[in-house]
Amino acid sequence: MTHPDLHSTRQAILDGQTSASEQAERSLGVAHSPACTHVFAQLTENSFLDTSRQPGIAQRPLAGLSVSVKDLFDVAGQVTTAGSVVLADAPPAEHDCPAVARLRAAGAGLIGRTHMVEFAFSGVGNNPHHGTPSAWDGLYDRPAGPAEGLVPGGSSSGAAVSVAAGAAFIGLGSDTGGSIRVPAALNGIVGFKNTARRTPREGVLPLSNTLDTVCAMTRSVRDAILAHEILSGTRVPPGQRPLSDYRLGVCQRYFLDSLDSTVATTFERSLSTLSAAGAQIVEIDLPALDELATLNATGGFSAAESYTWHRELLARDGARYDPRVAARIQRGAQMSAWEYLNLVQGRARWIARMQRDLGALDAVLSPTVPITAPTRASVAPGAERDEVFFRTNALLLRNPSAINFLDGCALSLPCHAPDELPVGLMLWHGAMHDETLLQLALQVEAALRRQDC
């Protein structure tokens, strides 16, 4: 990886090879470069530089290094617009939300707020109000596709590109149905969606109170562990088990449907690499996955719960919403109370069945998303492209959203070769398996990097 991760950079600062202020200047240079076009809604250069010059900053876990904040999180003195124009006149936040406060306390330098899908309701990454960034291949430090640009994934689109291009070491974001893992996969970086209850959600504009997760993207698994420890206020103990001690499942149904050729080839190669490294890989059957479409047929939690939040705002200012976002929110208006309660109860029963079938496994392996990133032009705003957009959105969200419905945890890490578009490998399990998953991910990452040597 061309860009060093946070751990390496912090060690270089401690060794006197560089300084936090030098790294801040470098991050700002990348933030102003063409790679970060449409990435930042606001750069906070002065406060960022001030943080990097604080006495003793090198001793803190984040060492004054750059962290970007998705425009969904309250930052004291800034307006949280959630990628929309309808909240532009809202009052600025009085306080940092807990996630931002914890990052600051660890020494983070907040480089700026990142653009996102309006109100976090899409996995593609488009924003017709502020522009859409192009995906960047963080594993190999290059544009991720042809000259016209590939979609960055969403909804944490700007956060992902800020990390992949080298402007930020951590991209703070949210994941309701894949909004961390989809852009991580399409930008060749690491995205960890923890168990939702592990991180506080106060001061974060909601999409779905049931599914929303506060989490982050990074350049390495060890950085993902550090970010998770800071955000969750917990510690991940060092892993003691060899890769050969892990039992990993692969489910042929659902997650492997409709794979494009690049993803299929890369996934099979990754399985072969891990098997050769000693991992126990077994084929499993998860029949409960076939019930997901029926359970969510009325629009799911995101539609119902987002409509509750947006109902009055839509009535007053709906014409200024992204029409594709408004259409998805409006589905919640049609859900009755009994349908919502059926969904709550049905989900609980579904989770119990899935947990029973996952019990003997340490993790499951799947492609993070079944396709590589399409071009931005193919899904650009316009009614004539709506069919392609919604089909693409459904494909991108299909695999990761199943883990949100499970109330589980999952990590996406890059597994593609230099001549391939970015592809993510997803490791996942049910709730509260975060530490095991992160310990395993360190070994998986190391095995895949040896494959690339």
GROMACS .gro file of C-alpha atoms in nm:
model
  453
    1MET     CA    1   0.000   0.000   0.000
    2THR     CA    2   0.156   0.328  -0.109
    3HIS     CA    3   0.004   0.536   0.170
    4PRO     CA    4   0.134   0.427   0.513
    5ASP     CA    5  -0.130   0.343   0.769
    6LEU     CA    6  -0.185   0.530   1.094
    7HIS     CA    7   0.025   0.293   1.302
    8SER     CA    8   0.329   0.332   1.076
    9THR     CA    9   0.291   0.708   1.061
   10ARG     CA   10   0.253   0.746   1.437
   11GLN     CA   11   0.566   0.535   1.490
   12ALA     CA   12   0.756   0.752   1.242
   13ILE     CA   13   0.648   1.058   1.441
   14LEU     CA   14   0.763   0.901   1.767
   15ASP     CA   15   1.096   0.809   1.604
   16GLY     CA   16   1.147   1.168   1.488
   17GLN     CA   17   1.136   1.077   1.117
   18THR     CA   18   0.842   1.311   1.058
   19SER     CA   19   0.605   1.526   1.263
   20ALA     CA   20   0.232   1.559   1.305
   21SER     CA   21   0.243   1.905   1.148
   22GLU     CA   22   0.429   1.771   0.844
   23GLN     CA   23   0.169   1.498   0.807
   24ALA     CA   24  -0.108   1.755   0.843
   25GLU     CA   25   0.034   1.957   0.554
   26ARG     CA   26   0.057   1.641   0.347
   27SER     CA   27  -0.304   1.544   0.422
   28LEU     CA   28  -0.427   1.891   0.331
   29GLY     CA   29  -0.233   1.875   0.006
   30VAL     CA   30  -0.416   1.554  -0.087
   31ALA     CA   31  -0.749   1.704   0.023
   32HIS     CA   32  -0.697   1.988  -0.226
   33SER     CA   33  -0.589   1.753  -0.507
   34PRO     CA   34  -0.809   1.629  -0.796
   35ALA     CA   35  -0.838   1.290  -0.624
   36CYS     CA   36  -1.058   1.456  -0.360
   37THR     CA   37  -1.292   1.643  -0.593
   38HIS     CA   38  -1.641   1.639  -0.433
   39VAL     CA   39  -1.501   1.462  -0.125
   40PHE     CA   40  -1.517   1.740   0.135
   41ALA     CA   41  -1.819   1.951   0.224
   42GLN     CA   42  -1.596   2.159   0.452
   43LEU     CA   43  -1.225   2.162   0.531
   44THR     CA   44  -1.127   2.276   0.881
   45GLU     CA   45  -0.768   2.365   0.801
   46ASN     CA   46  -0.685   2.603   1.084
   47SER     CA   47  -0.818   2.388   1.368
   48PHE     CA   48  -0.662   2.080   1.209
   49LEU     CA   49  -0.320   2.245   1.190
   50ASP     CA   50  -0.358   2.374   1.546
   51THR     CA   51  -0.424   2.020   1.669
   52SER     CA   52  -0.117   1.883   1.491
   53ARG     CA   53   0.102   2.138   1.672
   54GLN     CA   54  -0.023   2.072   2.024
   55PRO     CA   55   0.254   1.985   2.273
   56GLY     CA   56   0.265   1.613   2.344
   57ILE     CA   57   0.026   1.526   2.062
   58ALA     CA   58   0.259   1.251   1.934
   59GLN     CA   59   0.202   1.053   2.254
   60ARG     CA   60  -0.175   1.024   2.201
   61PRO     CA   61  -0.319   0.727   2.009
   62LEU     CA   62  -0.410   0.930   1.700
   63ALA     CA   63  -0.109   1.164   1.724
   64GLY     CA   64  -0.280   1.465   1.568
   65LEU     CA   65  -0.328   1.272   1.242
   66SER     CA   66  -0.610   1.342   1.001
   67VAL     CA   67  -0.959   1.203   1.056
   68SER     CA   68  -1.251   1.290   0.831
   69VAL     CA   69  -1.608   1.313   0.961
   70LYS     CA   70  -1.913   1.218   0.756
   71ASP     CA   71  -2.164   1.503   0.732
   72LEU     CA   72  -2.400   1.304   0.952
   73PHE     CA   73  -2.222   1.368   1.284
   74ASP     CA   74  -2.254   1.669   1.509
   75VAL     CA   75  -1.933   1.869   1.542
   76ALA     CA   76  -1.948   2.169   1.775
   77GLY     CA   77  -2.000   2.492   1.581
   78GLN     CA   78  -2.077   2.318   1.250
   79VAL     CA   79  -2.407   2.254   1.073
   80THR     CA   80  -2.492   1.888   1.018
   81THR     CA   81  -2.659   1.883   0.675
   82ALA     CA   82  -2.647   1.507   0.600
   83GLY     CA   83  -2.559   1.574   0.238
   84SER     CA   84  -2.880   1.771   0.181
   85VAL     CA   85  -2.967   2.128   0.094
   86VAL     CA   86  -3.282   2.129   0.306
   87LEU     CA   87  -3.083   2.143   0.633
   88ALA     CA   88  -2.838   2.412   0.521
   89ASP     CA   89  -3.005   2.671   0.745
   90ALA     CA   90  -3.017   2.448   1.054
   91PRO     CA   91  -2.841   2.583   1.364
   92PRO     CA   92  -2.486   2.463   1.422
   93ALA     CA   93  -2.432   2.184   1.672
   94GLU     CA   94  -2.368   2.297   2.028
   95HIS     CA   95  -2.155   1.995   2.116
   96ASP     CA   96  -1.948   1.723   1.955
   97CYS     CA   97  -2.137   1.397   1.937
   98PRO     CA   98  -1.979   1.118   2.147
   99ALA     CA   99  -1.804   0.958   1.847
  100VAL     CA  100  -1.634   1.284   1.751
  101ALA     CA  101  -1.555   1.366   2.115
  102ARG     CA  102  -1.384   1.028   2.160
  103LEU     CA  103  -1.173   1.080   1.847
  104ARG     CA  104  -1.072   1.427   1.963
  105ALA     CA  105  -0.980   1.294   2.307
  106ALA     CA  106  -0.753   1.039   2.137
  107GLY     CA  107  -0.573   1.324   1.959
  108ALA     CA  108  -0.743   1.318   1.619
  109GLY     CA  109  -0.699   1.613   1.388
  110LEU     CA  110  -1.037   1.669   1.223
  111ILE     CA  111  -0.951   1.761   0.866
  112GLY     CA  112  -1.310   1.822   0.758
  113ARG     CA  113  -1.661   1.702   0.689
  114THR     CA  114  -1.711   1.461   0.400
  115HIS     CA  115  -1.986   1.454   0.140
  116MET     CA  116  -2.230   1.166   0.147
  117VAL     CA  117  -2.548   1.037  -0.011
  118GLU     CA  118  -2.834   1.261   0.095
  119PHE     CA  119  -2.963   1.141   0.433
  120ALA     CA  120  -2.746   0.827   0.396
  121PHE     CA  121  -3.009   0.644   0.189
  122SER     CA  122  -2.817   0.469  -0.092
  123GLY     CA  123  -2.525   0.235  -0.146
  124VAL     CA  124  -2.418   0.386  -0.480
  125GLY     CA  125  -2.272   0.716  -0.360
  126ASN     CA  126  -2.450   0.971  -0.582
  127ASN     CA  127  -2.530   1.320  -0.458
  128PRO     CA  128  -2.703   1.550  -0.709
  129HIS     CA  129  -2.668   1.854  -0.481
  130HIS     CA  130  -2.294   1.855  -0.418
  131GLY     CA  131  -2.143   1.622  -0.677
  132THR     CA  132  -2.017   1.267  -0.652
  133PRO     CA  133  -1.651   1.176  -0.591
  134SER     CA  134  -1.480   0.913  -0.803
  135ALA     CA  135  -1.361   0.590  -0.645
  136TRP     CA  136  -0.989   0.568  -0.563
  137ASP     CA  137  -0.799   0.240  -0.526
  138GLY     CA  138  -0.652   0.274  -0.179
  139LEU     CA  139  -0.466  -0.058  -0.200
  140TYR     CA  140  -0.257   0.057  -0.496
  141ASP     CA  141  -0.292   0.437  -0.471
  142ARG     CA  142  -0.443   0.516  -0.809
  143PRO     CA  143  -0.776   0.611  -0.966
  144ALA     CA  144  -1.002   0.311  -0.938
  145GLY     CA  145  -1.131   0.313  -1.292
  146PRO     CA  146  -1.157   0.480  -1.631
  147ALA     CA  147  -1.132   0.852  -1.694
  148GLU     CA  148  -1.503   0.917  -1.642
  149GLY     CA  149  -1.476   0.775  -1.291
  150LEU     CA  150  -1.640   0.492  -1.102
  151VAL     CA  151  -1.901   0.531  -0.829
  152PRO     CA  152  -1.743   0.545  -0.481
  153GLY     CA  153  -2.016   0.352  -0.302
  154GLY     CA  154  -2.230   0.500  -0.031
  155SER     CA  155  -2.355   0.638   0.172
  156SER     CA  156  -2.014   0.718   0.325
  157SER     CA  157  -1.875   0.812  -0.016
  158GLY     CA  158  -1.652   1.108   0.069
  159ALA     CA  159  -1.525   0.938   0.383
  160ALA     CA  160  -1.405   0.639   0.180
  161VAL     CA  161  -1.224   0.843  -0.084
  162SER     CA  162  -1.065   1.064   0.184
  163VAL     CA  163  -0.900   0.752   0.329
  164ALA     CA  164  -0.822   0.579  -0.001
  165ALA     CA  165  -0.662   0.886  -0.157
  166GLY     CA  166  -0.455   0.966   0.151
  167ALA     CA  167  -0.626   1.275   0.294
  168ALA     CA  168  -0.738   1.096   0.612
  169PHE     CA  169  -0.617   0.799   0.814
  170ILE     CA  170  -0.966   0.730   0.953
  171GLY     CA  171  -1.296   0.808   0.785
  172LEU     CA  172  -1.574   0.827   1.045
  173GLY     CA  173  -1.900   0.708   0.895
  174SER     CA  174  -2.215   0.510   0.952
  175ASP     CA  175  -2.344   0.173   0.831
  176THR     CA  176  -2.717   0.100   0.812
  177GLY     CA  177  -2.716  -0.148   0.524
  178GLY     CA  178  -2.356  -0.137   0.408
  179SER     CA  179  -2.265   0.232   0.406
  180ILE     CA  180  -1.916   0.162   0.542
  181ARG     CA  181  -1.842  -0.172   0.377
  182VAL     CA  182  -1.971  -0.092   0.026
  183PRO     CA  183  -1.745   0.213  -0.021
  184ALA     CA  184  -1.458   0.031   0.149
  185ALA     CA  185  -1.488  -0.249  -0.106
  186LEU     CA  186  -1.513  -0.015  -0.407
  187ASN     CA  187  -1.215   0.194  -0.289
  188GLY     CA  188  -0.976  -0.081  -0.186
  189ILE     CA  189  -0.964  -0.003   0.187
  190VAL     CA  190  -1.078  -0.159   0.516
  191GLY     CA  191  -1.425  -0.098   0.660
  192PHE     CA  192  -1.539  -0.244   0.992
  193LYS     CA  193  -1.906  -0.250   1.090
  194ASN     CA  194  -1.915  -0.336   1.458
  195THR     CA  195  -2.213  -0.468   1.649
  196ALA     CA  196  -2.440  -0.162   1.656
  197ARG     CA  197  -2.476  -0.143   2.033
  198ARG     CA  198  -2.099  -0.114   2.079
  199THR     CA  199  -2.077   0.252   1.972
  200PRO     CA  200  -2.295   0.549   2.081
  201ARG     CA  201  -2.527   0.701   1.821
  202GLU     CA  202  -2.624   1.021   1.999
  203GLY     CA  203  -2.569   1.331   1.789
  204VAL     CA  204  -2.583   1.135   1.463
  205LEU     CA  205  -2.868   1.212   1.224
  206PRO     CA  206  -3.064   0.884   1.202
  207LEU     CA  207  -3.169   0.676   0.905
  208SER     CA  208  -3.288   0.369   1.095
  209ASN     CA  209  -3.273   0.357   1.473
  210THR     CA  210  -3.285  -0.022   1.449
  211LEU     CA  211  -2.996  -0.068   1.204
  212ASP     CA  212  -2.770   0.239   1.223
  213THR     CA  213  -2.410   0.171   1.329
  214VAL     CA  214  -2.133   0.423   1.402
  215CYS     CA  215  -1.803   0.292   1.264
  216ALA     CA  216  -1.507   0.379   1.042
  217MET     CA  217  -1.289   0.308   0.739
  218THR     CA  218  -0.911   0.280   0.754
  219ARG     CA  219  -0.608   0.173   0.549
  220SER     CA  220  -0.535  -0.144   0.748
  221VAL     CA  221  -0.697  -0.388   0.986
  222ARG     CA  222  -0.475  -0.278   1.275
  223ASP     CA  223  -0.597   0.078   1.220
  224ALA     CA  224  -0.955  -0.053   1.214
  225ILE     CA  225  -0.893  -0.214   1.553
  226LEU     CA  226  -0.761   0.113   1.694
  227ALA     CA  227  -1.056   0.310   1.556
  228HIS     CA  228  -1.299   0.057   1.701
  229GLU     CA  229  -1.131   0.067   2.042
  230ILE     CA  230  -1.159   0.446   2.051
  231LEU     CA  231  -1.517   0.464   1.927
  232SER     CA  232  -1.645   0.180   2.144
  233GLY     CA  233  -1.438   0.256   2.453
  234THR     CA  234  -1.320  -0.107   2.469
  235ARG     CA  235  -0.997  -0.293   2.402
  236VAL     CA  236  -0.941  -0.573   2.152
  237PRO     CA  237  -0.695  -0.820   2.309
  238PRO     CA  238  -0.413  -0.957   2.093
  239GLY     CA  239  -0.516  -1.272   1.908
  240GLN     CA  240  -0.347  -1.592   2.022
  241ARG     CA  241  -0.491  -1.840   1.771
  242PRO     CA  242  -0.320  -1.939   1.444
  243LEU     CA  243  -0.517  -1.912   1.122
  244SER     CA  244  -0.543  -2.292   1.113
  245ASP     CA  245  -0.750  -2.282   1.432
  246TYR     CA  246  -1.032  -2.082   1.268
  247ARG     CA  247  -1.335  -2.250   1.116
  248LEU     CA  248  -1.467  -2.033   0.832
  249GLY     CA  249  -1.792  -2.088   0.646
  250VAL     CA  250  -1.880  -2.015   0.284
  251CYS     CA  251  -2.248  -2.008   0.194
  252GLN     CA  252  -2.326  -2.081  -0.171
  253ARG     CA  253  -2.673  -1.931  -0.163
  254TYR     CA  254  -2.757  -1.560  -0.162
  255PHE     CA  255  -2.409  -1.408  -0.115
  256LEU     CA  256  -2.267  -1.568  -0.431
  257ASP     CA  257  -2.562  -1.493  -0.659
  258SER     CA  258  -2.502  -1.271  -0.965
  259LEU     CA  259  -2.128  -1.224  -0.912
  260ASP     CA  260  -1.950  -1.050  -1.195
  261SER     CA  261  -1.644  -1.227  -1.335
  262THR     CA  262  -1.388  -1.011  -1.153
  263VAL     CA  263  -1.551  -1.059  -0.813
  264ALA     CA  264  -1.602  -1.433  -0.869
  265THR     CA  265  -1.240  -1.488  -0.972
  266THR     CA  266  -1.101  -1.275  -0.690
  267PHE     CA  267  -1.318  -1.440  -0.426
  268GLU     CA  268  -1.219  -1.792  -0.533
  269ARG     CA  269  -0.853  -1.693  -0.539
  270SER     CA  270  -0.884  -1.550  -0.187
  271LEU     CA  271  -1.041  -1.872  -0.059
  272SER     CA  272  -0.760  -2.074  -0.214
  273THR     CA  273  -0.500  -1.846  -0.054
  274LEU     CA  274  -0.657  -1.875   0.290
  275SER     CA  275  -0.696  -2.250   0.258
  276ALA     CA  276  -0.329  -2.284   0.158
  277ALA     CA  277  -0.240  -2.074   0.463
  278GLY     CA  278  -0.415  -2.328   0.686
  279ALA     CA  279  -0.766  -2.190   0.739
  280GLN     CA  280  -1.046  -2.444   0.776
  281ILE     CA  281  -1.299  -2.345   0.509
  282VAL     CA  282  -1.628  -2.535   0.505
  283GLU     CA  283  -1.936  -2.502   0.290
  284ILE     CA  284  -2.246  -2.415   0.491
  285ASP     CA  285  -2.616  -2.373   0.425
  286LEU     CA  286  -2.811  -2.082   0.568
  287PRO     CA  287  -3.171  -2.141   0.456
  288ALA     CA  288  -3.301  -1.845   0.656
  289LEU     CA  289  -3.140  -1.612   0.400
  290ASP     CA  290  -3.420  -1.702   0.159
  291GLU     CA  291  -3.666  -1.527   0.391
  292LEU     CA  292  -3.504  -1.183   0.376
  293ALA     CA  293  -3.692  -1.056   0.073
  294THR     CA  294  -4.030  -1.149   0.223
  295LEU     CA  295  -3.945  -1.003   0.563
  296ASN     CA  296  -3.849  -0.668   0.405
  297ALA     CA  297  -4.115  -0.662   0.133
  298THR     CA  298  -4.293  -0.359   0.279
  299GLY     CA  299  -3.977  -0.145   0.278
  300GLY     CA  300  -3.797  -0.260   0.588
  301PHE     CA  301  -3.677  -0.066   0.891
  302SER     CA  302  -3.501   0.205   0.695
  303ALA     CA  303  -3.815   0.314   0.511
  304ALA     CA  304  -4.043   0.309   0.815
  305GLU     CA  305  -3.802   0.473   1.058
  306SER     CA  306  -3.664   0.732   0.816
  307TYR     CA  307  -4.019   0.836   0.723
  308THR     CA  308  -4.094   0.896   1.089
  309TRP     CA  309  -3.803   1.141   1.106
  310HIS     CA  310  -3.858   1.303   0.766
  311ARG     CA  311  -4.240   1.322   0.749
  312GLU     CA  312  -4.276   1.689   0.837
  313LEU     CA  313  -3.963   1.794   0.649
  314LEU     CA  314  -4.084   1.615   0.335
  315ALA     CA  315  -4.422   1.785   0.357
  316ARG     CA  316  -4.256   2.124   0.382
  317ASP     CA  317  -3.951   2.086   0.155
  318GLY     CA  318  -3.982   1.756  -0.028
  319ALA     CA  319  -3.929   1.909  -0.372
  320ARG     CA  320  -3.568   1.985  -0.278
  321TYR     CA  321  -3.480   1.625  -0.187
  322ASP     CA  322  -3.294   1.396  -0.423
  323PRO     CA  323  -3.596   1.227  -0.590
  324ARG     CA  324  -3.438   0.883  -0.554
  325VAL     CA  325  -3.390   0.932  -0.181
  326ALA     CA  326  -3.737   1.079  -0.133
  327ALA     CA  327  -3.895   0.782  -0.312
  328ARG     CA  328  -3.728   0.536  -0.076
  329ILE     CA  329  -3.826   0.733   0.234
  330GLN     CA  330  -4.186   0.767   0.115
  331ARG     CA  331  -4.223   0.389   0.115
  332GLY     CA  332  -4.239   0.414   0.491
  333ALA     CA  333  -4.565   0.606   0.469
  334GLN     CA  334  -4.737   0.293   0.343
  335MET     CA  335  -4.628   0.065   0.627
  336SER     CA  336  -4.897   0.001   0.887
  337ALA     CA  337  -4.833  -0.048   1.258
  338TRP     CA  338  -4.907  -0.420   1.238
  339GLU     CA  339  -4.666  -0.462   0.946
  340TYR     CA  340  -4.391  -0.286   1.139
  341LEU     CA  341  -4.451  -0.500   1.448
  342ASN     CA  342  -4.451  -0.812   1.231
  343LEU     CA  343  -4.113  -0.701   1.096
  344VAL     CA  344  -3.973  -0.653   1.447
  345GLN     CA  345  -4.095  -0.993   1.560
  346GLY     CA  346  -3.999  -1.165   1.236
  347ARG     CA  347  -3.647  -1.027   1.259
  348ALA     CA  348  -3.605  -1.162   1.612
  349ARG     CA  349  -3.708  -1.510   1.502
  350TRP     CA  350  -3.482  -1.485   1.194
  351ILE     CA  351  -3.181  -1.385   1.402
  352ALA     CA  352  -3.238  -1.683   1.633
  353ARG     CA  353  -3.237  -1.923   1.336
  354MET     CA  354  -2.925  -1.766   1.189
  355GLN     CA  355  -2.741  -1.776   1.521
  356ARG     CA  356  -2.820  -2.146   1.554
  357ASP     CA  357  -2.676  -2.219   1.209
  358LEU     CA  358  -2.366  -2.002   1.267
  359GLY     CA  359  -2.287  -2.145   1.609
  360ALA     CA  360  -1.995  -2.371   1.513
  361LEU     CA  361  -1.818  -2.108   1.300
  362ASP     CA  362  -1.570  -1.837   1.384
  363ALA     CA  363  -1.675  -1.632   1.081
  364VAL     CA  364  -1.832  -1.650   0.737
  365LEU     CA  365  -1.656  -1.538   0.419
  366SER     CA  366  -1.833  -1.373   0.128
  367PRO     CA  367  -1.775  -1.105  -0.132
  368THR     CA  368  -1.857  -0.769   0.025
  369VAL     CA  369  -2.051  -0.675  -0.289
  370PRO     CA  370  -2.118  -0.892  -0.595
  371ILE     CA  371  -2.003  -0.642  -0.858
  372THR     CA  372  -1.717  -0.403  -0.919
  373ALA     CA  373  -1.800  -0.035  -0.928
  374PRO     CA  374  -1.998   0.086  -1.231
  375THR     CA  375  -1.922   0.420  -1.393
  376ARG     CA  376  -2.070   0.733  -1.240
  377ALA     CA  377  -2.227   0.816  -1.577
  378SER     CA  378  -2.431   0.494  -1.584
  379VAL     CA  379  -2.620   0.588  -1.265
  380ALA     CA  380  -2.606   0.968  -1.283
  381PRO     CA  381  -2.919   1.168  -1.186
  382GLY     CA  382  -3.197   1.143  -1.440
  383ALA     CA  383  -3.522   0.950  -1.468
  384GLU     CA  384  -3.393   0.766  -1.776
  385ARG     CA  385  -3.127   0.600  -1.557
  386ASP     CA  386  -3.344   0.528  -1.254
  387GLU     CA  387  -3.392   0.161  -1.342
  388VAL     CA  388  -3.015   0.104  -1.365
  389PHE     CA  389  -2.956   0.303  -1.049
  390PHE     CA  390  -3.205   0.110  -0.835
  391ARG     CA  391  -3.087  -0.226  -0.970
  392THR     CA  392  -2.726  -0.132  -0.898
  393ASN     CA  393  -2.816  -0.002  -0.552
  394ALA     CA  394  -2.993  -0.326  -0.465
  395LEU     CA  395  -2.694  -0.534  -0.577
  396LEU     CA  396  -2.443  -0.326  -0.384
  397LEU     CA  397  -2.644  -0.339  -0.061
  398ARG     CA  398  -2.760  -0.701  -0.083
  399ASN     CA  399  -2.472  -0.878   0.092
  400PRO     CA  400  -2.378  -0.624   0.360
  401SER     CA  401  -2.738  -0.541   0.454
  402ALA     CA  402  -2.801  -0.900   0.559
  403ILE     CA  403  -2.547  -0.851   0.839
  404ASN     CA  404  -2.724  -0.536   0.962
  405PHE     CA  405  -3.051  -0.728   0.970
  406LEU     CA  406  -2.867  -0.996   1.170
  407ASP     CA  407  -2.749  -0.730   1.418
  408GLY     CA  408  -2.405  -0.867   1.340
  409CYS     CA  409  -2.053  -0.742   1.279
  410ALA     CA  410  -1.853  -0.752   0.957
  411LEU     CA  411  -1.528  -0.633   0.808
  412SER     CA  412  -1.444  -0.570   0.444
  413LEU     CA  413  -1.082  -0.577   0.332
  414PRO     CA  414  -0.934  -0.550  -0.018
  415CYS     CA  415  -0.843  -0.876  -0.193
  416HIS     CA  416  -0.785  -0.773  -0.557
  417ALA     CA  417  -0.469  -0.792  -0.766
  418PRO     CA  418  -0.293  -0.490  -0.923
  419ASP     CA  419  -0.460  -0.541  -1.262
  420GLU     CA  420  -0.812  -0.570  -1.117
  421LEU     CA  421  -1.074  -0.322  -1.002
  422PRO     CA  422  -1.114  -0.303  -0.623
  423VAL     CA  423  -1.289  -0.605  -0.469
  424GLY     CA  424  -1.372  -0.655  -0.102
  425LEU     CA  425  -1.368  -0.975   0.100
  426MET     CA  426  -1.620  -0.967   0.384
  427LEU     CA  427  -1.570  -1.152   0.712
  428TRP     CA  428  -1.884  -1.159   0.924
  429HIS     CA  429  -2.072  -1.315   1.214
  430GLY     CA  430  -2.355  -1.236   1.453
  431ALA     CA  431  -2.370  -0.985   1.736
  432MET     CA  432  -2.080  -0.939   1.979
  433HIS     CA  433  -1.825  -1.140   1.779
  434ASP     CA  434  -1.632  -0.819   1.713
  435GLU     CA  435  -1.306  -0.912   1.886
  436THR     CA  436  -1.281  -1.256   1.725
  437LEU     CA  437  -1.355  -1.108   1.385
  438LEU     CA  438  -1.090  -0.838   1.419
  439GLN     CA  439  -0.827  -1.083   1.542
  440LEU     CA  440  -0.904  -1.312   1.248
  441ALA     CA  441  -0.899  -1.022   1.002
  442LEU     CA  442  -0.538  -0.941   1.093
  443GLN     CA  443  -0.434  -1.289   0.982
  444VAL     CA  444  -0.652  -1.286   0.671
  445GLU     CA  445  -0.507  -0.950   0.568
  446ALA     CA  446  -0.153  -1.082   0.613
  447ALA     CA  447  -0.224  -1.394   0.407
  448LEU     CA  448  -0.379  -1.192   0.123
  449ARG     CA  449  -0.087  -0.951   0.119
  450ARG     CA  450   0.156  -1.242   0.088
  451GLN     CA  451  -0.052  -1.358  -0.209
  452ASP     CA  452   0.008  -1.020  -0.373
  453CYS     CA  453   0.385  -1.025  -0.326
   0.00000   0.00000   0.00000
